[in-house]
Short mmCIF file of C-alpha atoms in Angstrom, two decimals:
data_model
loop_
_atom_site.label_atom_id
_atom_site.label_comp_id
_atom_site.label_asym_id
_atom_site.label_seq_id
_atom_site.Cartn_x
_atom_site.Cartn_y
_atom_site.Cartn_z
CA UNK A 13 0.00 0.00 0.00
CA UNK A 14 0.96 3.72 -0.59
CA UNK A 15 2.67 5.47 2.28
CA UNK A 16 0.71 8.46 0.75
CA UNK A 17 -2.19 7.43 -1.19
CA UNK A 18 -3.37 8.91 -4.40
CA UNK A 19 -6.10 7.48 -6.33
CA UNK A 20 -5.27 5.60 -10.02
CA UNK A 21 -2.11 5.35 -10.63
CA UNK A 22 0.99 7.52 -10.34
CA UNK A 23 2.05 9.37 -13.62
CA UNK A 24 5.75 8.93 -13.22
CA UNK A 25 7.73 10.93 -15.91
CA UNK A 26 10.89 11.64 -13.96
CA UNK A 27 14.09 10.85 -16.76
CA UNK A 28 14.63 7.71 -14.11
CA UNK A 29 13.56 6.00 -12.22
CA UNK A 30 10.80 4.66 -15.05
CA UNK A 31 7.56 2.80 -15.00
CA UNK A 32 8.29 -0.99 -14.69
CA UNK A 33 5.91 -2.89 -16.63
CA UNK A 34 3.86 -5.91 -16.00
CA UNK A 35 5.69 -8.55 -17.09
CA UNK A 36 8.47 -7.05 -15.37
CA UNK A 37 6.92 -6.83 -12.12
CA UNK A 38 5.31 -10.34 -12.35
CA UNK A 39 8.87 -11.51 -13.56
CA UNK A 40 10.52 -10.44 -10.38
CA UNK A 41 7.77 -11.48 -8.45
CA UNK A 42 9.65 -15.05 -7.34
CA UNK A 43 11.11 -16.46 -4.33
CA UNK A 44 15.03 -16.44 -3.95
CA UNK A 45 17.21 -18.84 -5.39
CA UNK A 46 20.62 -20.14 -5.80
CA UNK A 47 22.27 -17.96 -7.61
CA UNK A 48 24.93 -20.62 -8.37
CA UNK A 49 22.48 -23.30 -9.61
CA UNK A 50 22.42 -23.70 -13.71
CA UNK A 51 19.73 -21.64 -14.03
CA UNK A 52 21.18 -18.59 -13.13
CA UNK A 53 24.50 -18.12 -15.55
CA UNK A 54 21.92 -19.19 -18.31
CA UNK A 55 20.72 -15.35 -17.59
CA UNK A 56 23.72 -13.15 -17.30
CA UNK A 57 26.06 -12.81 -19.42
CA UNK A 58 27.29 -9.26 -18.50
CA UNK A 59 29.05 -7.46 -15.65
CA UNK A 60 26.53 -5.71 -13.67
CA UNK A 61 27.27 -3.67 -9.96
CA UNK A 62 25.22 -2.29 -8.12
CA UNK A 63 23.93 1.18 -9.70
CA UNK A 64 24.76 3.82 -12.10
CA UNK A 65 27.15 5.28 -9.58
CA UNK A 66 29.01 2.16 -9.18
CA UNK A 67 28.98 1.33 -12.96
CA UNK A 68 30.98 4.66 -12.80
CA UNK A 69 33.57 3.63 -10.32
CA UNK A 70 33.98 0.20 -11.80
CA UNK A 71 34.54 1.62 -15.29
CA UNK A 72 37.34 4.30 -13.68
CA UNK A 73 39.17 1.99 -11.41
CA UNK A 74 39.65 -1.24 -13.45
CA UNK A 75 41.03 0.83 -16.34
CA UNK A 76 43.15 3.89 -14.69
CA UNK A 77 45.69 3.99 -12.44
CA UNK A 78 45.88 7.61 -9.82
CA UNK A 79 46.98 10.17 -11.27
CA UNK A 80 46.34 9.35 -14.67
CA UNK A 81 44.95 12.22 -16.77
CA UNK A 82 41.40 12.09 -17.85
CA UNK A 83 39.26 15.06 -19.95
CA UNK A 84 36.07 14.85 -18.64
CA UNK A 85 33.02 17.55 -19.81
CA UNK A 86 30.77 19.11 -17.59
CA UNK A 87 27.59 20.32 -18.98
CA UNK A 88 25.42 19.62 -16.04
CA UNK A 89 24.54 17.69 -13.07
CA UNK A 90 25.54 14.25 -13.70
CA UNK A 91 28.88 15.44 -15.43
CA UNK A 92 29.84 16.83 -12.37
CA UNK A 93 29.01 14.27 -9.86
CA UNK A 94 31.23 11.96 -12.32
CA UNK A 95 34.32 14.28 -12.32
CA UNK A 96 33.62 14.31 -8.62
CA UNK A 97 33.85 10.77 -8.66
CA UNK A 98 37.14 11.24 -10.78
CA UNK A 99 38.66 13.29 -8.69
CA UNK A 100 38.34 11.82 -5.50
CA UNK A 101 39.60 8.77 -6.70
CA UNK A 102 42.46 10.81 -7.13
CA UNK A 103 42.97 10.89 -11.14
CA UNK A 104 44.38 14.21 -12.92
CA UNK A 105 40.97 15.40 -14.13
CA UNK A 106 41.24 17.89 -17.03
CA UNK A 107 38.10 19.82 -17.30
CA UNK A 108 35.96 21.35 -20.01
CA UNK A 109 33.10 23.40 -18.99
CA UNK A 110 30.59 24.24 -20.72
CA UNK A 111 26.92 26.52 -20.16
CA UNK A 112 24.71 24.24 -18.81
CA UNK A 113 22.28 23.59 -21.59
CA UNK A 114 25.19 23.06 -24.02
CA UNK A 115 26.92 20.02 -25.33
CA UNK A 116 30.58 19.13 -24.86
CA UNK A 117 32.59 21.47 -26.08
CA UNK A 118 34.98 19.18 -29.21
CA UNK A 119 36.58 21.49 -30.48
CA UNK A 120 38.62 21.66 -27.19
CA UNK A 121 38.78 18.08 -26.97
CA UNK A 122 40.24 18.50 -30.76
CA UNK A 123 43.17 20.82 -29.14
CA UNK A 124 43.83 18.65 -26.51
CA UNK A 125 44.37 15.58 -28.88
CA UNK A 126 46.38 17.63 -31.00
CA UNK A 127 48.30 18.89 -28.08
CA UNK A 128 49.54 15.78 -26.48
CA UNK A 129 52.02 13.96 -28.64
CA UNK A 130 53.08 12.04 -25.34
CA UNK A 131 49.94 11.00 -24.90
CA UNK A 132 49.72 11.61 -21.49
CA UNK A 133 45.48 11.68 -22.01
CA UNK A 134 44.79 7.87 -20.32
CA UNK A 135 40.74 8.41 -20.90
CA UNK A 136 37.88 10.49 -22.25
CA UNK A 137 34.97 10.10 -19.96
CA UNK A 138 31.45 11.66 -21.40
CA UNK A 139 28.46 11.40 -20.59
CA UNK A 140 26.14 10.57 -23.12
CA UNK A 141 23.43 11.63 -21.97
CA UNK A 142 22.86 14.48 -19.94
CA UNK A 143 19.66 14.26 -17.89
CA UNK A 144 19.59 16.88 -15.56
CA UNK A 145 19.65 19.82 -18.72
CA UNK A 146 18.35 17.33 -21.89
CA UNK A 147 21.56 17.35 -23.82
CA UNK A 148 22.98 14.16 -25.60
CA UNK A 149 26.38 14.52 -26.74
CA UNK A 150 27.82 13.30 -30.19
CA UNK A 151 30.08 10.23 -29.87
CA UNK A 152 30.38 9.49 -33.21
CA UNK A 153 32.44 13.04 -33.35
CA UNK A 154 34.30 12.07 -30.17
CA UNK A 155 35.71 8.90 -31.92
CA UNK A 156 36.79 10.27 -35.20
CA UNK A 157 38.20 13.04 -33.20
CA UNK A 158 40.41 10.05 -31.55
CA UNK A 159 41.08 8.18 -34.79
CA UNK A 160 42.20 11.33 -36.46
CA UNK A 161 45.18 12.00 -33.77
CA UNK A 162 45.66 8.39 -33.80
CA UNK A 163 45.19 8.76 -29.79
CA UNK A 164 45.45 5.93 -27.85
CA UNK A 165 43.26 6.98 -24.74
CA UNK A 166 40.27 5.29 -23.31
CA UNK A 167 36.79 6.20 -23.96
CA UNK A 168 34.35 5.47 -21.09
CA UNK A 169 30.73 6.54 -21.60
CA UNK A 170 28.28 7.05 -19.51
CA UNK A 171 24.61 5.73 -21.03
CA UNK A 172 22.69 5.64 -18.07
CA UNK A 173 19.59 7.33 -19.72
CA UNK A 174 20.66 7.04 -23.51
CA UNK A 175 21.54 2.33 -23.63
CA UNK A 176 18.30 1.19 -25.04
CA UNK A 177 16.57 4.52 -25.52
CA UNK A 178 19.01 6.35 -27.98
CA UNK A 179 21.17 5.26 -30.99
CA UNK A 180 23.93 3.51 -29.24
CA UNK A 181 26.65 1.67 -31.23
CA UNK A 182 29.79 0.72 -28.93
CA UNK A 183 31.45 -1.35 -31.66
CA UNK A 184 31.35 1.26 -34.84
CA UNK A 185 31.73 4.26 -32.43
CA UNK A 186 35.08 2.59 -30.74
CA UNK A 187 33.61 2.85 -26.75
CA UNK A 188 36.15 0.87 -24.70
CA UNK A 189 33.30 1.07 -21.52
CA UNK A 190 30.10 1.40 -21.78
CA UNK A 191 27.79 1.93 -18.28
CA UNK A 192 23.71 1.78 -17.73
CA UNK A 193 21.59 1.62 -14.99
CA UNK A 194 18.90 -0.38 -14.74
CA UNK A 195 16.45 2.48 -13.72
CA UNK A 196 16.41 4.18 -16.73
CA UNK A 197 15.74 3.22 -20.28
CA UNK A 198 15.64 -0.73 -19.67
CA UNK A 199 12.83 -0.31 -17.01
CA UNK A 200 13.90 -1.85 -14.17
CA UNK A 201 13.86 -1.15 -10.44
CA UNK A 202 17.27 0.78 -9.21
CA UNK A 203 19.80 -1.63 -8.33
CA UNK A 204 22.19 -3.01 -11.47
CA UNK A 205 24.84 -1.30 -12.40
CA UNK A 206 25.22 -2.28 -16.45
CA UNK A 207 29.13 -2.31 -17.67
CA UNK A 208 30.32 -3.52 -20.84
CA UNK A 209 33.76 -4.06 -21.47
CA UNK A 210 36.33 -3.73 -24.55
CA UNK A 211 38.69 -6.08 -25.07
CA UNK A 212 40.83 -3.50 -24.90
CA UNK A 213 39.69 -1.69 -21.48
CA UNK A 214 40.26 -5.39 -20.27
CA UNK A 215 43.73 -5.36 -21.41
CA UNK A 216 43.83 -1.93 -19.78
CA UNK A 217 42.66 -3.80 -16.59
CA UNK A 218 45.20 -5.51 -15.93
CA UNK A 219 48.05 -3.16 -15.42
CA UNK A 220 45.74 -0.33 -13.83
CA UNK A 221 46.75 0.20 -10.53
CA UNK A 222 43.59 1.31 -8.61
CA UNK A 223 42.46 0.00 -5.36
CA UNK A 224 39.14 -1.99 -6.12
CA UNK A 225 37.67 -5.17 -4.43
CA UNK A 226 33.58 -5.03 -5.17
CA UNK A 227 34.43 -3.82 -8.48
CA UNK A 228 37.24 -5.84 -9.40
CA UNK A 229 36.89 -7.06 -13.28
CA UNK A 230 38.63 -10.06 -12.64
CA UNK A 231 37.08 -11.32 -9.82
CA UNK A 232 34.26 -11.68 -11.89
CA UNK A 233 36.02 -12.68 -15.07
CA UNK A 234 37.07 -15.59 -13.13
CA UNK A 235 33.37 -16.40 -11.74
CA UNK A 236 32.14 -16.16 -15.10
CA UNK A 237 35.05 -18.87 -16.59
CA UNK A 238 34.42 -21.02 -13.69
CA UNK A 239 30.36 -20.88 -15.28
CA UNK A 240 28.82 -19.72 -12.16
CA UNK A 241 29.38 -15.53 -13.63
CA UNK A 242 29.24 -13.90 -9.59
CA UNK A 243 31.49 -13.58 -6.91
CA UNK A 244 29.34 -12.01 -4.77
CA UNK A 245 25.25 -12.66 -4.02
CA UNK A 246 23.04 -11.08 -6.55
CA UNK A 247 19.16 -9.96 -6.47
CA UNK A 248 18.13 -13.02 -8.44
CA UNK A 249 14.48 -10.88 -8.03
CA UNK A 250 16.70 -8.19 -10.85
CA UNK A 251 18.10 -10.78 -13.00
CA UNK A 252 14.68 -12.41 -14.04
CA UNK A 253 13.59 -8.67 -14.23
CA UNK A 254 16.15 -7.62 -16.48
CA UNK A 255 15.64 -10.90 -18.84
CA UNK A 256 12.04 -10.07 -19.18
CA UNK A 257 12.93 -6.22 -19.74
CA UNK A 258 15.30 -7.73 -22.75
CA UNK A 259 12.83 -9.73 -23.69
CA UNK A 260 10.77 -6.96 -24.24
CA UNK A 261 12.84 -4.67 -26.27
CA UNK A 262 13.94 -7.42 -28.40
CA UNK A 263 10.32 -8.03 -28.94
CA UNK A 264 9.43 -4.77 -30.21
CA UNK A 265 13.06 -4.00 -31.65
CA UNK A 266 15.52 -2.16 -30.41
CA UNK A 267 15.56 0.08 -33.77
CA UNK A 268 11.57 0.01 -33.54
CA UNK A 269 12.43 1.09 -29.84
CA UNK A 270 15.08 4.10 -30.57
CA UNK A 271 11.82 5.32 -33.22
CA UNK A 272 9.26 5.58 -30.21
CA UNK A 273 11.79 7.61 -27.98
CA UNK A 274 12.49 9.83 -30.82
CA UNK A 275 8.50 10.48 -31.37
CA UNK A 276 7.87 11.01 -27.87
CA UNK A 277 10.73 13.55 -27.80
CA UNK A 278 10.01 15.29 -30.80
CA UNK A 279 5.94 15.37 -29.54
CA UNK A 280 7.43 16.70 -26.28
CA UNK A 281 9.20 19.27 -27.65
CA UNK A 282 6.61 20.51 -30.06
CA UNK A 283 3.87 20.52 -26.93
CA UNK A 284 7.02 23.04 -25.37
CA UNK A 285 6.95 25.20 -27.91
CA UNK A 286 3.14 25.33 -27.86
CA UNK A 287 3.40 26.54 -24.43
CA UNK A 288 5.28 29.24 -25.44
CA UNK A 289 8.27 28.19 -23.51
CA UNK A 290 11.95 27.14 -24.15
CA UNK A 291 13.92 24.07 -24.03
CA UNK A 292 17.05 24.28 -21.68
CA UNK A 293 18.92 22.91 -24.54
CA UNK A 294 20.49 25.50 -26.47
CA UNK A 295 20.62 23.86 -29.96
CA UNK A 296 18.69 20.98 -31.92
CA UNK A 297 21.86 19.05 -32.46
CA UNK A 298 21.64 19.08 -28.60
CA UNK A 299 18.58 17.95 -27.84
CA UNK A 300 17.56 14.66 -26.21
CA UNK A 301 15.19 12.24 -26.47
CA UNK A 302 14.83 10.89 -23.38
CA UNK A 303 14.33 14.03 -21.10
CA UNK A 304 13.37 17.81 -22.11
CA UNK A 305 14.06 20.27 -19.53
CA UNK A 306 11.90 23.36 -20.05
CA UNK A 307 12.74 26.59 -18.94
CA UNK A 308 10.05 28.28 -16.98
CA UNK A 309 9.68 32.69 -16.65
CA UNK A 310 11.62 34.33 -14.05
CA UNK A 311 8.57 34.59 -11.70
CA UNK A 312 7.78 31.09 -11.27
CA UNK A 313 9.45 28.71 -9.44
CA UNK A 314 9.43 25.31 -11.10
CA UNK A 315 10.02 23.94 -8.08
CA UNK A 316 6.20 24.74 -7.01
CA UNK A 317 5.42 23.29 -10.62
CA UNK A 318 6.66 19.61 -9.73
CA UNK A 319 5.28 20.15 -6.10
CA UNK A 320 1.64 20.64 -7.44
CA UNK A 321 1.92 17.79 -10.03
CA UNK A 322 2.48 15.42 -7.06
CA UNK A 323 0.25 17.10 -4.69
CA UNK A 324 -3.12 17.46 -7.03
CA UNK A 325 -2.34 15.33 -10.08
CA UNK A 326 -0.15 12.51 -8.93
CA UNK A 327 1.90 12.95 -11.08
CA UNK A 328 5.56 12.99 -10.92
CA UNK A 329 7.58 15.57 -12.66
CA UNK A 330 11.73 16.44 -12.44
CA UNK A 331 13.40 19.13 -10.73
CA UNK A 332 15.72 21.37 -11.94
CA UNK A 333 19.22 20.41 -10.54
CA UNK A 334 22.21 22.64 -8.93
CA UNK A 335 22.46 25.66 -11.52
CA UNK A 336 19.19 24.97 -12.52
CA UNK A 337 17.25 24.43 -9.98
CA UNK A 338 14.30 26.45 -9.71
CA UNK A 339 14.75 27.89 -13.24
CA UNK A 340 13.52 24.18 -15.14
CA UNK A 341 11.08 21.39 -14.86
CA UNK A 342 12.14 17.87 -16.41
CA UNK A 343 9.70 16.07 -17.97
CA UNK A 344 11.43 12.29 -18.80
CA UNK A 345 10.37 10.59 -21.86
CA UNK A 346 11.93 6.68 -21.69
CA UNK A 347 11.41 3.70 -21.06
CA UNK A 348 8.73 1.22 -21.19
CA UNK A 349 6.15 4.28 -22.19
CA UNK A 350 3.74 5.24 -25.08
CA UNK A 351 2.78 8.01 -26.58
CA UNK A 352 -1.13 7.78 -25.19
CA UNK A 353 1.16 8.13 -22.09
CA UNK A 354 2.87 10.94 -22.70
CA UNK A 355 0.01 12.96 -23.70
CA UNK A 356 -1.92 12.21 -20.08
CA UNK A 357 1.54 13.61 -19.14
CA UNK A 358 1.06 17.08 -21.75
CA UNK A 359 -2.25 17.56 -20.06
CA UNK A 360 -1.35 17.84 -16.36
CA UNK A 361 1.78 19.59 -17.31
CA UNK A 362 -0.93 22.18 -19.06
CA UNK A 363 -2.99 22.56 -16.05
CA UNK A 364 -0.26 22.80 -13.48
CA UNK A 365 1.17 25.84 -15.19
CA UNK A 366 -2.41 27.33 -15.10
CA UNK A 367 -2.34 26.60 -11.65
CA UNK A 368 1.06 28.22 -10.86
CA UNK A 369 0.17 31.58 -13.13
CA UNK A 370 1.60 31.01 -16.66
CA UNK A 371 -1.04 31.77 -19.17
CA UNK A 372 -1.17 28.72 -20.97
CA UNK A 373 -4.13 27.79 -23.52
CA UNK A 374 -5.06 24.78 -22.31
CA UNK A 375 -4.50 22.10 -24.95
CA UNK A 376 -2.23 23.77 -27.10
CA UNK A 377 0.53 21.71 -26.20
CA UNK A 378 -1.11 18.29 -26.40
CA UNK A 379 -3.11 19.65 -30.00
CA UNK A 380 0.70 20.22 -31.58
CA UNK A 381 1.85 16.43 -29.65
CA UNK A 382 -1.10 14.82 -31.01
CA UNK A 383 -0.72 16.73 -34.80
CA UNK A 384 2.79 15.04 -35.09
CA UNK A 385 2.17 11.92 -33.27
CA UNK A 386 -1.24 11.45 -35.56
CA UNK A 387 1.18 11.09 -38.62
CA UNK A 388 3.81 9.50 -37.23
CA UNK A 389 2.89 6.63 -35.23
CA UNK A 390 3.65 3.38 -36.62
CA UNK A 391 0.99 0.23 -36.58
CA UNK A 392 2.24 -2.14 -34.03
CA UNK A 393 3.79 -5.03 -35.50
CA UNK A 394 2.75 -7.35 -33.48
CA UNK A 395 -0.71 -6.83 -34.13
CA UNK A 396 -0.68 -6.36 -37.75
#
């Protein structure tokens, strides 16, 4: 039962954590079991900690040694609690800043390259996806940026809200470490931390030099030759979750997938500009598919807009974040999610910002969402 109880159901559209659906839940609806009985490795075939956070540390420390130089970009929230991480693990963190609402800035990252002939750069960290401002980066650049110097170093990506929401390609775009959560686009409760490895951030493993023991690569490289994959106790509970999740987006297809989140941002967007407001992101090259953070006048406090979506509409809405906060709402667009969803979503959006003293027309922004979506929805293929 609901500590605080709402009638129907919550409208969560945070960028994370998502709505878990049904099969999901009744997946992970089991008792416990061996996790070293055959049934188990049958399921996992990939390194997975304990969050996002740890996915972070596991993906710096198995592949860096202290005091090795990274060039890390921080463009918002998450950025920075990464090159927080960074630093305190004690690596020489080299810094480009930009305006929150922008992307990484390349064409530093171009000098830098250019710059170091000794290659004293060990890793690029990015993160893909920025949630907390709406911005997805370009790797594709970031890699032929890397190629073109013929630069050896690392690059470790953060796709906590972008792996199985966004175009992704690790092999074509060269990522040596890849990171998820399960939270976010693969619609899971918190609690696995997603890393996939290059065979050359493994070879990288073994020589780095920093202190791990929970997230030791090779403690669970040699769980996973031995066939049992886990050196420590996992939530079996998130394992049969996460194979019904992947069941699910292999069901639909992950291109067919990547096409929804790119409607539902694009309706998004459009009910935004309806409103008459602006997107935090700064330019369309910028802007993100799985999160819009929209930029509210001067003499409201979007803080009081998420507030009163909770409080009358139970509905759940993001705050703005650190340099934002107070100036942006997040609404979060991924997952397992519709668009019939997302408009319910429009709707108490529109009335909330009647309620809080923006003169919105009410339906304007769900009339442009449903103009696009009208056209561009696909039959389901399933049901064809």
């Amino acid at each position: 039962m609901d500590y605080v109880y709402g009638p129907g159901k919550n409208h969560l559209f945070v960028p994370g954590p998502v709505n878990i659906p049904e099969p999901v839940l009744r997946a992970m609806n089991r008792n416990n079991e061996d996790y070293r009985s055959p049934a188990i490795p049958a399921m996992t075939k990939t390194l997975l900690e304990d969050s996002g956070t740890g996915a972070w540390e596991s993906a710096l420390t198995n592949t860096l040694s202290p005091g090795d130089r990274t060039v890390s970009f921080l463009i918002g929230q998450f950025s920075l609690l990464w090159i927080d991480q960074q630093q305190r693990l004690n690596f020489n963190v080299d810094v480009v800043e930009s305006e929150w609402g922008q992307g990484a800035n390349l064409d530093i990252l171009a000098e830098k390259l250019a710059a170091d002939h000794s290659h004293t750069i060990k890793a690029i960290c990015i993160v893909h996806n920025e949630t907390a401002t709406g911005v997805t980066n370009n790797l594709a650049t970031v890699r032929k940026l890397l190629d073109h110097y013929r630069h050896p170093a690392l690059l470790l990506v953060d796709g906590v809200s972008s792996i199985c929401a966004l175009d992704f390609r690790m092999d074509e775009w060269g990522v040596d470490v890849a990171l998820t959560g399960s939270q976010k686009a693969l619609s899971l409760p918190t609690g696995l931390g997603i890393v996939c490895a290059s065979p050359k951030a493994l070879e990288a493993s073994k020589s780095a030099k920093s202190v791990r023991v929970f997230f030791d690569w090779n403690d669970y490289l040699k769980f996973y030759k031995l066939g049992t994959f886990w050196p420590y106790t996992p939530s079996i509970q998130l394992l049969y979750g996460l194979r019904a999740a992947l069941d699910l987006i292999f069901e639909e297809g992950l291109d067919n997938v990547i096409a929804r989140h790119t409607r539902m941002g694009k309706a998004t967007r459009l009910a935004v500009e309806a409103w008459g407001l602006k997107n935090c992101t700064q330019k369309e090259e910028w802007y993100s598919d799985t999160v819009t953070a929209v930029l509210v006048p001067p003499y409201i406090d979007s803080a009081e807009i998420v507030k009163r979506a909770w409080k009358r509409y139970n509905m759940s809405l993001g705050l703005g974040l650190n340099k934002v906060a107070g100036k942006v709402f997040r609404i979060g667009h991924l997952g397992n999610l519709n668009e019939l969803q997302l408009l319910g979503c429009l709707a108490g959006v529109e009335m909330i910002l009647k309620d809080v003293g923006y003169p919105v027309k009410l339906g304007s922004g769900v009339a442009a969402a449903c103009a696009y979506l009208q056209n561009n929805i696909p039959m389901i293929p399933s049901r064809i």
